[in-house]
Amino acid sequence: MPDGGLPVVARFEVRHRNYIAPDGSINRPLPAFASDANLLVSLYRAMVLLRIFDRKAVALQRTGRLGTYAVSLGQEAVSVGIASAMRGEDVLLPSYRDNGALIWRGVRLEEILLFWGGDERGNHFSGPVEDFPFCVPVGSQAPHAAGVAYAFKLRKEPRVAVCMFGDGATSKGDVYEAMNFAGVHKLPVVFVVTNNQWAISVPLRLQTCSETLAQKAIAAGFIGEQVDGNDVVAVRAAAEEAVAAVRDGQGPRFIEALTYRLGDHTTSDDASRYRAEEEVQARWKEEPIARLRAFLAGQKMWSKADEEQLAVECHEQVEAAVERYLATLPRGPETMFDHLYADLPGVYAAQRHELAGEGDV
């Protein structure tokens, strides 16, 4: 025999979750929460708001009123769906592209703009106080999430850490080390990878030979599931089950949300230099907002009048937030010293006074 008759000691599998097809039709029986029209409409409204907000943020960047910005175009269902399954006392550890999760958890639009405008006051946001700020380094929030979850376990608190990152982060050692630690200690953490097919200009096929990213959880000793990241119902259902299992003490979970980045990596990127327009156009047929809108309309939960009213409300909300952001006065240069020491050393105190224009000290 080619295998020498060796026994099989273990078998593994990865399941794929999907409920709503790109045309809005139903693939399989829906989870119980999908009968709640108010919840589904809330998810839809959040995704639309995020897309309109992203569009305005790009316009601000192009006119020199915002720094580099990462849009969520095409993957709005992931951040919104994941956040909607969390409790307020849980802790979110987001990447730089997870604005939808922050907005769902109460962060104000102008606070997000402040951060991307270079003002750290944007990270002192209105969401849950223990949620982590944006993580720009790729994958470095994963060990932080394991540490947060370890603290929850030590304190015997029924809370969950939810760590979100992109597919590129799964090529970083930080993520593997965090997953291994979480698996060994059965920590209450859910790792969520948004597989949008591109790590800046690097396609997934050049990052890994794994058939899925979800299977990377197997080596760490816990369950990995792949979900259609363009189906917000599937994302919410996967997150709901994972968070409940983790909260129940069953150890970590891993969710791979399969989606596509329809826009550039950031406003500093030009994706047309490394991927074909035909590829992008084909993916537009799968995008999450049109998919959920078609489903809601088919279920008589949404109308053209509702859509028109939502567009007006979202534009007004975004424009009001932009006005507040632009009206925020910059901090004085002396404030750079304010969070360095509990008691500022004399040499720095003198510099601070000088910058503040307070004369001799």
Coordinates of N, CA, C and O in Angstrom, one line a residue, residues 12 50 66 93 100 119 123 125 133 151 189 193 199-200 210 227 272 283 288 301-302:
F12 N -9.8 16.3 10.1 CA -10.3 17.6 10.3 C -11.1 18.1 9.2 O -11.0 17.6 8.0
L50 N -21.9 53.2 6.7 CA -20.5 53.0 6.6 C -20.0 53.4 5.2 O -19.0 54.0 5.0
L66 N -7.9 65.3 5.5 CA -7.8 64.0 6.3 C -6.5 63.3 5.8 O -6.1 63.5 4.7
L93 N -10.9 44.4 19.5 CA -9.6 44.8 19.2 C -9.5 44.8 17.6 O -9.3 43.8 16.9
G100 N -16.8 49.9 10.7 CA -18.2 49.5 10.9 C -18.4 48.9 12.3 O -19.5 49.2 12.9
D119 N -5.1 63.2 14.9 CA -5.4 63.7 16.3 C -5.8 62.5 17.1 O -6.8 61.8 16.9
N123 N -9.1 58.5 19.4 CA -9.0 57.2 20.1 C -9.6 57.3 21.5 O -9.8 56.2 22.1
F125 N -12.6 57.5 22.4 CA -13.9 57.6 21.7 C -15.1 57.3 22.6 O -14.9 56.9 23.8
P133 N -8.0 50.8 20.6 CA -8.0 51.7 19.5 C -7.6 51.0 18.2 O -7.2 49.8 18.2
A151 N -6.8 37.8 30.9 CA -7.3 38.5 32.1 C -8.7 38.2 32.4 O -9.1 38.0 33.6
V189 N -11.6 34.1 23.5 CA -11.3 35.0 22.4 C -11.8 34.5 21.1 O -11.7 33.3 20.8
V193 N -10.8 36.8 10.8 CA -9.9 37.3 9.7 C -10.9 37.7 8.5 O -11.7 36.9 8.1
A199 N -3.6 41.4 0.4 CA -2.8 42.1 1.4 C -2.0 43.2 0.8 O -0.9 42.9 0.3
I200 N -2.6 44.3 0.7 CA -2.1 45.4 -0.2 C -2.1 44.9 -1.6 O -3.1 44.6 -2.2
S210 N -2.6 27.1 1.9 CA -3.8 26.5 2.6 C -5.0 26.7 1.8 O -5.2 27.8 1.2
V227 N -17.0 31.6 6.5 CA -18.3 32.2 6.3 C -18.3 33.1 5.1 O -17.3 33.7 4.8
S272 N -5.3 49.5 -9.3 CA -5.3 49.1 -10.8 C -3.9 48.7 -11.3 O -3.8 48.2 -12.4
R283 N -16.6 40.9 -9.1 CA -16.9 40.8 -7.6 C -18.0 41.8 -7.2 O -18.6 41.5 -6.1
P288 N -22.1 43.1 -0.4 CA -23.1 42.8 0.7 C -24.3 43.7 0.8 O -25.4 43.2 1.2
M301 N -39.7 43.7 3.6 CA -39.2 44.5 4.8 C -38.6 45.8 4.4 O -38.2 46.6 5.3
W302 N -38.5 46.1 3.1 CA -37.8 47.3 2.6 C -38.5 47.8 1.3 O -38.9 47.0 0.5

